[in-house]
XYZ file of C-alpha atoms in Angstrom:
663
model
C 235.428 110.964 35.149
C 233.579 109.067 32.317
C 234.124 106.214 34.556
C 232.304 107.870 37.483
C 229.534 108.638 35.509
C 229.159 105.046 33.852
C 229.019 103.953 37.529
C 226.521 106.287 38.857
C 223.969 105.519 35.646
C 224.486 101.783 36.286
C 223.507 102.464 40.143
C 220.366 104.333 38.978
C 219.294 101.852 36.212
C 219.900 99.264 39.041
C 217.483 101.128 41.416
C 214.985 101.310 38.684
C 215.049 97.713 37.708
C 215.012 96.981 41.658
C 211.950 99.160 41.984
C 209.992 97.947 38.748
C 210.834 94.091 40.098
C 209.369 95.066 43.369
C 206.380 96.650 42.002
C 205.798 93.799 39.938
C 205.868 91.307 42.627
C 203.556 92.989 44.658
C 201.124 92.987 42.049
C 201.577 89.510 41.285
C 200.971 88.868 45.118
C 197.871 91.161 45.149
C 196.742 89.421 41.964
C 197.086 86.089 43.859
C 195.219 87.294 47.112
C 192.458 88.826 44.948
C 191.787 85.540 42.864
C 190.796 83.704 46.095
C 189.069 86.762 47.243
C 191.328 87.808 49.955
C 190.861 91.577 49.393
C 192.353 93.047 52.587
C 195.503 91.255 51.819
C 195.268 92.033 48.023
C 194.922 95.848 48.838
C 198.012 95.670 50.973
C 200.159 94.672 47.846
C 198.752 96.604 45.429
C 198.873 99.786 47.599
C 202.841 99.032 48.253
C 203.227 98.487 44.289
C 201.082 101.729 43.564
C 203.682 103.714 45.601
C 206.750 102.188 43.717
C 205.542 103.059 40.245
C 206.630 106.291 38.982
C 203.931 108.956 37.902
C 205.110 108.657 34.391
C 204.048 105.256 34.217
C 200.468 106.080 33.502
C 198.965 103.095 32.113
C 200.426 100.899 34.890
C 199.625 103.195 37.724
C 195.907 103.417 36.304
C 195.876 99.593 36.246
C 197.061 99.322 39.698
C 194.687 101.943 41.133
C 191.850 99.994 39.557
C 192.714 96.852 40.934
C 193.220 98.635 44.577
C 189.873 100.170 43.932
C 188.310 96.927 43.229
C 189.526 95.451 46.483
C 188.207 98.608 48.625
C 184.738 98.301 46.918
C 184.561 94.388 47.572
C 185.501 95.079 51.117
C 183.029 97.845 51.627
C 185.383 100.762 52.234
C 183.943 103.096 49.937
C 186.108 106.196 51.178
C 189.249 104.366 50.002
C 187.605 103.021 46.802
C 186.641 106.546 45.805
C 190.057 107.737 46.072
C 191.582 104.558 44.203
C 189.110 105.004 41.553
C 189.724 108.792 41.204
C 193.494 107.580 40.410
C 192.538 104.865 37.841
C 190.483 107.650 36.149
C 193.082 110.617 36.617
C 195.642 108.183 34.929
C 193.487 107.133 32.193
C 192.479 103.702 32.786
C 191.060 102.019 29.793
C 187.910 100.516 31.336
C 185.325 103.571 31.586
C 183.720 100.999 34.386
C 186.362 102.746 36.799
C 184.169 106.111 36.410
C 181.210 104.176 37.184
C 182.531 102.755 40.223
C 184.184 106.092 41.197
C 180.460 107.418 41.008
C 179.072 104.919 43.070
C 181.758 105.052 46.171
C 181.268 108.924 45.580
C 177.384 108.301 46.209
C 178.303 105.977 49.357
C 179.768 108.669 50.776
C 177.537 111.270 50.595
C 179.214 113.171 47.846
C 176.066 113.877 45.646
C 177.314 116.444 43.572
C 180.325 114.560 42.698
C 178.711 111.490 42.279
C 176.255 113.063 39.609
C 179.097 114.440 37.828
C 180.870 111.160 37.675
C 177.744 109.299 36.499
C 177.118 111.901 33.763
C 180.581 111.665 32.473
C 180.258 107.748 32.498
C 176.694 108.314 30.409
C 178.220 110.198 27.928
C 180.563 107.067 26.861
C 177.834 104.338 27.823
C 174.574 106.375 27.374
C 171.773 102.978 27.584
C 173.953 101.625 30.971
C 171.038 100.950 33.070
C 173.032 100.993 36.358
C 174.474 104.412 35.733
C 171.182 105.907 34.690
C 169.847 104.142 38.224
C 172.823 105.684 39.914
C 172.472 109.394 38.735
C 168.686 109.283 39.490
C 170.039 108.118 43.150
C 172.494 110.805 43.456
C 169.906 113.530 42.313
C 167.159 112.109 44.924
C 169.191 111.193 48.022
C 169.221 114.721 49.031
C 165.631 115.126 48.971
C 165.086 111.865 50.922
C 167.571 112.866 53.685
C 165.703 116.176 53.834
C 162.459 114.759 54.148
C 162.847 111.447 56.228
C 159.691 109.352 56.957
C 158.402 108.444 60.549
C 160.868 105.684 61.655
C 162.863 106.448 64.564
C 166.448 105.036 64.069
C 169.183 105.202 66.823
C 172.686 103.353 67.435
C 172.518 100.435 69.683
C 174.953 100.664 72.483
C 174.412 97.310 73.848
C 174.304 95.075 70.701
C 177.469 96.895 69.451
C 181.034 95.803 70.344
C 184.258 97.234 69.045
C 184.631 96.056 65.668
C 181.714 94.877 63.192
C 178.495 93.864 64.324
C 175.724 93.186 61.645
C 172.762 90.840 61.027
C 170.918 90.905 64.179
C 167.882 88.536 64.373
C 165.273 87.692 66.584
C 165.032 84.154 67.787
C 161.544 83.019 66.129
C 158.792 84.923 67.792
C 161.004 85.651 71.021
C 161.679 89.223 71.173
C 163.711 88.590 74.257
C 166.684 87.152 72.313
C 168.569 88.329 69.648
C 171.436 86.694 67.975
C 173.726 88.659 65.817
C 177.093 88.524 63.766
C 180.211 90.162 65.134
C 184.262 90.230 64.692
C 184.505 91.365 68.112
C 187.814 89.788 70.115
C 185.912 86.983 71.742
C 185.313 85.729 68.275
C 186.702 82.318 67.680
C 190.587 81.685 66.943
C 193.144 83.960 66.541
C 193.543 84.491 62.831
C 192.314 87.502 60.956
C 190.329 87.630 57.703
C 192.271 88.340 54.705
C 188.929 90.068 53.091
C 188.352 92.470 55.845
C 191.622 92.513 58.137
C 189.300 91.887 61.065
C 188.619 88.388 62.815
C 186.391 85.856 61.638
C 182.942 86.617 62.596
C 180.944 84.449 64.900
C 177.276 84.467 66.261
C 176.544 86.084 69.637
C 173.682 85.987 71.771
C 172.244 88.930 73.558
C 169.122 88.738 76.154
C 166.843 91.141 77.553
C 166.836 91.054 81.079
C 163.688 91.745 83.528
C 163.879 95.360 83.464
C 163.748 95.604 79.624
C 167.639 96.159 79.342
C 169.648 94.263 76.826
C 172.728 92.510 78.503
C 176.142 92.094 77.364
C 176.331 89.982 74.167
C 178.008 86.525 74.778
C 179.470 84.295 72.116
C 177.445 80.912 71.543
C 179.270 78.191 72.635
C 178.560 75.694 70.308
C 179.483 74.021 66.876
C 177.552 76.809 64.996
C 180.795 79.066 65.536
C 184.002 77.981 64.014
C 187.214 79.119 62.849
C 185.799 80.246 59.746
C 183.285 83.182 58.947
C 179.785 82.166 60.751
C 176.992 84.548 60.666
C 173.785 86.253 58.974
C 171.289 83.858 60.683
C 167.665 83.037 60.305
C 164.935 81.193 62.278
C 161.785 78.908 61.874
C 158.805 80.932 63.434
C 159.323 78.536 66.652
C 162.806 79.572 67.093
C 163.614 75.867 67.275
C 165.672 75.761 63.915
C 168.557 78.239 62.837
C 170.008 78.211 59.489
C 173.040 80.401 59.053
C 175.708 81.322 56.871
C 179.338 79.791 57.038
C 181.920 80.821 54.246
C 185.022 78.403 54.774
C 188.496 79.810 53.912
C 190.859 77.809 51.599
C 194.329 79.283 50.686
C 194.255 78.053 47.268
C 190.736 78.323 46.209
C 187.903 80.924 45.937
C 185.708 81.363 49.085
C 182.250 80.292 48.569
C 179.363 80.648 51.277
C 177.187 77.985 52.358
C 173.826 77.749 54.524
C 173.983 75.599 57.473
C 171.116 74.262 59.677
C 171.423 73.662 63.731
C 168.364 72.206 65.808
C 168.017 73.754 69.266
C 167.470 71.390 72.263
C 166.491 73.473 75.216
C 168.928 76.344 75.396
C 171.582 74.472 73.321
C 172.509 74.567 69.512
C 173.259 71.322 68.064
C 175.772 70.326 65.421
C 175.208 72.155 62.082
C 174.836 70.506 58.829
C 175.187 71.820 55.501
C 172.052 72.593 53.634
C 172.627 71.158 50.200
C 170.338 73.449 48.005
C 171.754 72.806 44.691
C 174.724 70.538 42.952
C 176.477 73.694 42.075
C 179.638 73.968 44.103
C 180.892 76.806 42.457
C 178.268 79.456 43.473
C 177.594 80.930 47.095
C 174.515 80.398 49.088
C 174.167 83.190 51.810
C 171.741 85.212 53.893
C 169.055 82.625 54.825
C 165.566 83.693 55.545
C 162.598 81.394 56.568
C 159.298 82.450 55.091
C 156.209 83.071 57.677
C 154.642 79.786 56.885
C 157.922 78.230 57.549
C 157.563 76.337 54.175
C 160.449 78.475 52.266
C 164.227 79.100 52.662
C 164.925 82.220 50.936
C 168.751 83.027 50.281
C 171.302 85.198 48.465
C 173.144 83.371 45.431
C 175.156 84.217 42.344
C 174.136 80.794 40.987
C 173.199 80.703 37.174
C 169.851 81.797 35.513
C 169.670 85.038 38.073
C 169.315 88.574 36.799
C 172.391 90.403 38.236
C 175.105 89.917 40.416
C 173.432 88.363 43.421
C 170.042 87.174 43.426
C 167.295 86.293 45.963
C 166.194 82.825 45.344
C 163.908 80.176 47.787
C 164.434 76.710 48.291
C 161.459 74.640 49.360
C 161.944 73.326 53.092
C 158.209 72.447 53.893
C 156.679 68.861 54.231
C 155.216 68.381 50.757
C 157.079 65.534 49.120
C 155.641 67.012 45.675
C 157.586 70.086 46.224
C 160.610 68.871 47.661
C 163.627 70.130 46.246
C 162.156 73.007 44.253
C 164.323 76.054 43.775
C 163.016 79.379 42.431
C 164.475 82.589 41.620
C 162.002 85.377 42.812
C 161.889 87.159 39.682
C 162.765 90.505 38.093
C 160.053 92.222 40.038
C 162.798 91.868 42.858
C 165.880 91.152 41.240
C 167.750 93.592 39.187
C 171.121 94.018 37.394
C 172.769 94.725 40.776
C 172.801 92.785 43.805
C 169.823 91.793 46.025
C 170.729 90.886 49.399
C 169.758 90.065 53.176
C 166.120 88.791 52.779
C 163.685 89.084 55.674
C 160.128 89.166 56.506
C 158.068 92.069 57.783
C 155.161 91.948 60.304
C 152.674 91.653 57.140
C 154.584 89.185 55.168
C 156.321 91.842 53.198
C 159.818 91.023 51.689
C 162.617 93.304 53.129
C 165.824 93.121 51.357
C 168.874 95.053 50.345
C 169.868 96.076 46.818
C 172.206 98.649 44.891
C 170.058 97.879 41.814
C 167.209 100.306 42.507
C 167.147 104.415 42.720
C 168.677 104.753 46.257
C 170.698 106.746 48.797
C 173.919 104.882 48.333
C 175.590 101.392 48.534
C 172.778 98.955 49.576
C 169.531 100.114 50.333
C 166.845 98.626 52.153
C 163.756 97.800 49.858
C 160.227 96.724 50.915
C 158.467 94.146 48.617
C 154.619 93.730 48.664
C 153.401 90.721 46.872
C 150.093 91.635 44.842
C 149.893 88.172 43.121
C 152.116 85.020 42.421
C 154.252 87.278 39.939
C 153.736 90.533 40.637
C 155.333 92.859 43.323
C 155.307 96.412 44.501
C 158.873 97.570 45.638
C 159.368 100.690 47.592
C 162.864 102.392 48.880
C 162.092 102.548 52.636
C 163.994 106.027 52.678
C 165.716 107.967 55.182
C 166.819 107.313 58.252
C 166.485 103.578 57.572
C 168.646 103.981 54.443
C 171.674 106.139 54.402
C 174.639 106.762 51.903
C 176.393 103.688 53.289
C 175.352 100.145 53.373
C 172.106 99.344 55.210
C 170.949 95.782 55.350
C 169.663 92.716 57.764
C 166.323 93.482 59.014
C 164.647 91.869 62.179
C 161.327 92.579 63.323
C 159.825 92.066 66.740
C 156.613 89.619 66.079
C 153.758 91.833 64.704
C 155.674 94.986 65.144
C 157.450 97.675 62.944
C 160.202 97.630 65.776
C 163.398 95.600 65.755
C 167.118 96.016 64.724
C 168.957 96.521 61.392
C 172.911 97.004 60.271
C 174.926 100.017 58.423
C 178.198 101.146 57.948
C 176.917 104.612 57.805
C 179.304 107.342 59.028
C 182.277 104.625 59.481
C 185.208 105.396 57.544
C 186.773 101.974 57.823
C 183.493 100.436 56.634
C 182.716 98.381 59.721
C 179.065 97.569 60.059
C 177.483 98.493 63.308
C 173.467 97.673 64.898
C 170.987 100.050 64.964
C 167.448 99.863 66.494
C 164.310 101.121 64.637
C 160.743 101.761 65.482
C 157.630 103.183 63.788
C 155.826 105.366 66.200
C 152.097 104.388 66.233
C 150.157 106.485 64.028
C 147.454 108.410 66.116
C 144.438 109.948 64.248
C 142.468 112.224 66.918
C 139.127 113.606 66.727
C 138.360 116.589 68.994
C 135.625 119.205 69.057
C 133.259 120.874 71.264
C 129.299 120.633 72.152
C 127.901 123.889 72.777
C 124.504 125.755 72.364
C 123.675 127.084 69.165
C 124.382 131.011 69.657
C 125.407 130.297 73.226
C 127.733 128.284 75.421
C 129.551 125.047 76.024
C 127.193 122.202 77.394
C 129.376 120.264 79.922
C 126.317 117.515 79.921
C 127.148 116.729 76.447
C 127.207 112.874 75.317
C 128.312 112.066 72.016
C 127.344 108.652 70.103
C 129.726 107.164 67.922
C 129.332 104.478 65.034
C 132.015 103.388 62.519
C 132.005 101.085 59.678
C 134.624 99.020 61.307
C 132.180 98.088 63.907
C 132.536 100.634 66.390
C 129.555 101.593 68.513
C 130.392 103.624 71.576
C 129.455 106.742 73.249
C 131.431 109.485 75.815
C 130.458 112.148 77.543
C 132.355 115.684 77.140
C 134.578 117.325 79.584
C 133.681 120.432 81.797
C 134.470 122.880 79.047
C 132.279 120.990 76.540
C 135.002 119.685 74.676
C 135.907 116.187 73.718
C 138.591 114.175 72.060
C 138.792 110.633 71.075
C 141.133 108.536 69.166
C 139.948 107.259 65.890
C 141.084 104.494 63.375
C 142.384 105.460 59.821
C 140.331 104.354 56.929
C 137.027 104.270 58.811
C 133.777 105.984 58.317
C 132.011 107.585 61.281
C 128.722 108.869 62.197
C 128.496 110.799 65.410
C 125.658 112.094 66.934
C 125.807 114.987 69.640
C 123.087 115.289 72.377
C 122.522 116.946 75.493
C 119.471 117.196 77.428
C 117.183 120.020 76.787
C 118.455 120.268 73.372
C 118.237 118.946 69.938
C 120.267 116.430 68.363
C 122.962 117.426 66.001
C 125.017 114.848 63.571
C 128.320 114.759 62.345
C 130.118 112.499 59.700
C 133.823 111.918 59.545
C 135.893 109.833 57.134
C 139.353 109.297 58.425
C 142.417 109.242 56.030
C 143.829 106.106 54.933
C 147.605 107.265 55.702
C 150.480 106.299 57.950
C 150.721 109.461 59.432
C 149.486 111.354 62.265
C 146.161 113.264 61.623
C 143.808 115.277 63.684
C 140.045 116.115 62.940
C 137.496 118.575 64.176
C 133.811 118.022 64.419
C 131.853 120.476 66.770
C 128.198 120.166 67.630
C 125.850 123.414 68.024
C 122.879 122.143 69.531
C 119.420 124.136 69.298
C 117.631 124.666 72.267
C 114.224 123.229 72.677
C 113.217 125.861 75.380
C 114.244 129.037 73.464
C 113.960 130.427 69.990
C 116.818 129.555 67.657
C 118.359 131.933 64.980
C 118.332 130.405 61.543
C 121.518 131.989 60.322
C 121.921 133.514 56.701
C 118.018 133.410 55.614
C 117.614 136.225 52.954
C 114.614 137.360 50.955
C 114.329 139.359 47.587
C 113.941 142.976 48.555
C 110.203 143.814 49.354
C 109.020 140.282 48.976
C 108.837 136.861 50.542
C 110.948 135.230 47.889
C 114.021 133.270 49.405
C 117.124 133.964 47.630
C 119.751 131.239 46.308
C 122.090 132.244 49.622
C 119.384 130.693 51.863
C 119.170 127.250 50.701
C 122.169 126.042 52.613
C 120.875 126.946 56.182
C 117.653 125.617 55.184
C 119.070 122.367 54.219
C 120.881 121.836 57.315
C 117.232 122.826 58.993
C 116.038 119.992 56.769
C 118.847 117.346 58.123
C 118.061 118.537 61.995
C 114.279 117.960 61.583
C 114.921 114.571 59.786
C 117.639 113.571 62.839
C 114.763 114.636 65.398
C 111.294 113.354 63.832
C 109.160 113.694 66.976
C 109.667 117.491 67.044
C 107.413 119.996 65.428
C 108.398 123.555 65.405
C 107.017 127.062 64.850
C 108.697 128.956 61.758
C 108.666 132.781 62.521
C 109.871 135.838 60.504
C 110.329 139.056 62.221
C 110.988 142.460 60.529
C 112.438 145.877 61.832
C 110.307 148.846 62.962
C 110.578 150.768 59.412
C 107.550 150.282 57.376
C 104.038 150.385 58.685
C 102.762 147.794 61.146
C 100.375 146.274 58.832
C 102.945 146.098 56.099
C 105.558 144.317 58.381
C 102.864 141.889 59.815
C 102.064 140.718 56.056
C 105.620 140.531 55.019
C 106.878 138.454 57.907
C 103.850 136.139 57.570
C 104.706 135.618 53.811
C 108.061 135.079 54.549
C 107.594 132.642 57.720
C 105.560 130.567 54.972
C 107.973 130.883 52.234
C 110.287 129.003 54.736
C 107.642 126.382 55.472
C 106.939 125.837 51.620
C 110.994 125.077 51.241
C 110.863 122.654 54.181
C 107.643 120.611 52.834
C 109.068 120.606 49.535
C 112.257 118.915 50.881
C 110.306 116.099 52.730
C 109.270 117.459 56.236
C 105.761 116.998 57.075
C 103.627 120.130 56.957
C 101.953 119.046 60.384
C 105.390 119.492 61.897
C 105.405 122.851 60.940
C 103.841 126.230 61.677
C 104.562 129.570 60.004
C 103.809 132.693 62.013
C 104.639 136.308 61.107
C 105.459 138.581 64.036
C 106.061 141.631 62.352
C 107.882 144.291 64.452
C 105.890 142.891 67.587
C 108.811 140.632 68.809
C 111.893 142.619 69.018
C 115.146 140.443 69.515
C 116.312 140.108 73.311
C 120.135 140.046 73.881
C 121.725 137.180 75.172
C 125.217 137.008 77.027
C 126.669 135.609 73.724
C 125.539 138.526 71.758
C 127.358 140.834 73.910
C 130.591 139.394 73.063
C 130.116 140.642 69.490
C 128.165 143.771 69.842
C 129.958 145.345 72.942
C 127.665 148.452 73.139
C 124.701 145.943 74.057
C 123.984 144.470 77.356
C 122.377 140.962 78.290
C 118.582 141.369 78.433
C 118.262 144.591 76.426
C 115.061 144.407 73.984
C 115.890 146.083 70.697
C 112.377 147.856 70.867
C 111.640 150.785 68.774
C 112.079 153.247 71.791
C 115.629 151.445 72.741
C 116.898 151.922 69.209
C 115.760 155.791 69.195
C 117.540 156.321 72.129
C 120.905 155.415 70.148
C 122.737 158.050 68.904
C 125.542 155.949 66.679
C 124.197 155.316 63.190
C 125.949 152.021 62.823
C 124.671 150.917 66.097
C 121.206 151.841 65.043
C 121.540 149.922 61.898
C 123.177 146.727 63.670
C 119.643 146.589 65.918
C 117.542 146.555 62.856
C 119.514 144.095 61.416
C 119.237 141.904 64.623
C 115.551 142.629 64.427
C 115.320 141.413 60.806
C 115.625 137.625 61.239
C 113.877 133.988 60.832
C 113.768 131.731 63.884
C 112.410 128.337 64.715
C 111.118 127.392 68.356
C 110.288 123.853 69.391
C 106.778 123.420 70.142
C 106.531 119.546 70.914
C 108.968 116.673 71.378
C 106.339 113.825 71.210
C 105.177 114.115 67.697
C 104.118 110.553 66.579
C 105.878 109.295 69.388
C 103.127 106.987 70.827
C 101.802 106.030 67.636
């Protein structure tokens, strides 16, 4: 019996030793792959090792989970990275960075609440960590960004995407009928699979726009720009004759370093590429080229010494000036952060677009826009949703002069594969609408509006049959508009449009006083039993001053009217005094007295009801004269009082339209 027990114990010990040796072997192989940046193969070994380590070996499990998380993070698989880092934290990994990277992976997965919790836990250990503070801010803001997207319209491109990863689309210079993008689809050169991504090595593919405006099927470029290695992330000179692209040469024994290559186009063919020697530093990577709008600078991403974080954006002079030859510059800390800045490109107005994980964002790489204010000062803004997502968003290209094009993202792909999306910014529309109508009357379909703007606008247009008009206006412009119609005085309106990139509607109406009929002046009030104007009257009288200044050849009669209460002589004196008060106000405000005649009619000219008035006062009919006899015939006290109020009024009537016209 004892021998049997010893035998079983020996078998168990041997099994444990075998498992331990097996896991150690897998860890060593994983380390070897990771050392040369072959993360896909390394992850396979670490995963194998993790499954063989007993759960009681917490320290060892934590270490392997950490290594597995690093492989997934560096190969852009945030879903698996989150699980691996979670295990590293659960088993008490000594490096608290596992908690930081867990928070980042959760953010990329759109798990904002969990990400906030992880960032807060990490900040308790490292309260001064800038990247963690930015990450926490991102986790707190992302939901709001997603809830309030900007005006960009984003759609996954069916034509430019294949069955694998497709990314970094780029228009060929100013030619918007051709796009060259990077793809790992099955048509890519060679049969080998990348030990970094597990997909085929990427190649450059060309997509053309046909005569009907539809994108054709992508075809691999049959040229030496494609090789058995990783080729992609290209850029072009403005004329489209020179292509710069990234090539990453694989070596089983050394780390992978990316380089930038150059190819010249002859007719439709791309020539043999040559490596662009940017620096003597052969232990740094140079990738993601972008040519400045003037063609003088090659912008790129590099981890070379002298940067501000992991990957920085630099620029290298490629212009014709010999004095500038060989100059390399970091674009500076206004763009570059402690994180990674990658995939530079240029917008329609020369903006520097790039992707970064070093600014508050929605997760992973976010697309940023840098506007240069002077030689050293930049204004950087996050492009927000829907251009950005919780995943990696990068590699924009713009159609020449337009906020329209393509970009790439791994949003919504659990494998971390990238896909190409189209985007466009709907044109901002600012519309001015309104009506021309007779003051106290109806629409004037014969009306004409004259419009002058400080941007050089000088135009005129007629109104619709219903007196309405609509015209498109430009943001950030000041306009003066003149409403006119034969038989009516002119009226002016001003408009200052907003300087915002958002749709806006404005309304300006024109109430034109008749030349042939009396015109009521609204809201004219006097002190009781006096001719003294009250303060409430000044607004309407100031508008009358503007009207007279706008129509300088007009003379008018200012008339005041009373109701039938009081004696005839009293009403006559009071109305004359009140008319003179109005004239005096107008003269005091710059109107020539020769243009003004004050007449008090007392109760001698009762109000005649117009068709427009019957819409408000339904008990009246068009043509009714609100005489004393008419009012006394009414039985309703409220109607009686209304008629008295209508009779108490101040009006003006145009007398001449030729004042000083022929002087």
